[in-house]
Amino acid sequence: MRKKVIAGNWKMNMLPNEAINFIEEFAPLVKDTKHEVILCVPYTNLFYCLLNIQGTNIKIGAQNMHWEESGAYTGEVSGQMLKSIGVEYVIIGHSERRQYFAETDETVNKKIKSALNVGLKPIVCVGETLEQREKGITEQVITNQVEKAFEGIETTDLEKIIIAYEPIWAIGTGKTATKEDANNTIMQIRKKLAEKYGQNEANGVIIQYGGSVKSSNAKELFEMSDIDGGLVGGASLKAEEFSKIVKFDE
Ligand code: 13P
């Protein structure tokens, strides 16, 4: 049985004092959950969050990293830097980074390898645009993204990686994929992994859904056979709302 993993992606939101207040309110609300809870926060909040989650069941992730360990890359942050302060997870290849910051399948692949090298757990995002969906090429686009992201990734690393299927047209729009659609696409991702790594290995991989998840739709989505939780944007910014998503089955 795969566990459910619910991750918040705060994107470019929350000042340190807001982050600290959030954790103070949120931690007691989710302390008894059996699901894994992750907050992926801006770089400037990482240290505050890491201090404030001590003694709780909340894990902290970053939202991006560079693939080199160090060097002349002004403005970048490496996986080693994240790891050194106690960060556990890192989002890689979010569609907003692919769209606005020239992230490609190749840089996604390099970042995944680099994250694994320093002991960070990548949350790898894939997803199709509305145009691709309307053309009926969703499966092709997604399996291609998965293939390129996982190039050269060993079977033994699979258990350290989370995949988030986030249809781009569903992000921040209030439109969610139907639970059947989301589940089907995630099954395609699993099938692709099975071809490469074997069915047993593929069955163990956590694959989340992301895109306008909120407390009112989390249960129906997360109870589907292949949806192993969610990567939540807007609705992860309010402690009470996000706690309801984490506790979708209570
Ligand atoms: P929303 O939940 O705001 O649609 O964002 C989803 C997302 O991009 C999470 O990474």
Short mmCIF file of C-alpha atoms and ligand atoms in Angstrom, two decimals, residues 9 11 94 96 166 170-172 211-213 231-234, ligand 1:
data_model
loop_
_atom_site.label_atom_id
_atom_site.label_comp_id
_atom_site.label_asym_id
_atom_site.label_seq_id
_atom_site.Cartn_x
_atom_site.Cartn_y
_atom_site.Cartn_z
CA ASN A 9 3.61 24.65 -2.62
CA LYS A 11 5.11 29.54 -4.52
CA HIS A 94 7.23 22.91 -11.83
CA GLU A 96 5.78 27.76 -13.75
CA GLU A 166 -0.20 18.88 -12.61
CA ALA A 170 -5.85 23.33 -13.84
CA ILE A 171 -3.22 25.32 -11.92
CA GLY A 172 -4.64 28.37 -10.16
CA GLY A 211 -4.16 21.76 -9.86
CA SER A 212 -6.87 23.60 -7.90
CA VAL A 213 -7.00 21.04 -5.11
CA LEU A 231 0.65 19.10 -4.53
CA VAL A 232 -1.43 22.05 -3.42
CA GLY A 233 -0.83 25.70 -4.32
CA GLY A 234 -3.32 28.41 -3.32
P1 13P B 1 -3.11 25.57 -7.29
O1 13P B 1 -3.44 24.56 -6.22
O2 13P B 1 -3.10 26.98 -6.78
O3 13P B 1 -3.93 25.36 -8.52
O4 13P B 1 -1.58 25.29 -7.70
C1 13P B 1 -1.19 24.00 -8.00
C2 13P B 1 0.28 23.96 -8.10
O5 13P B 1 0.87 24.51 -9.03
C3 13P B 1 1.02 23.28 -7.04
O6 13P B 1 2.36 23.12 -7.38
#
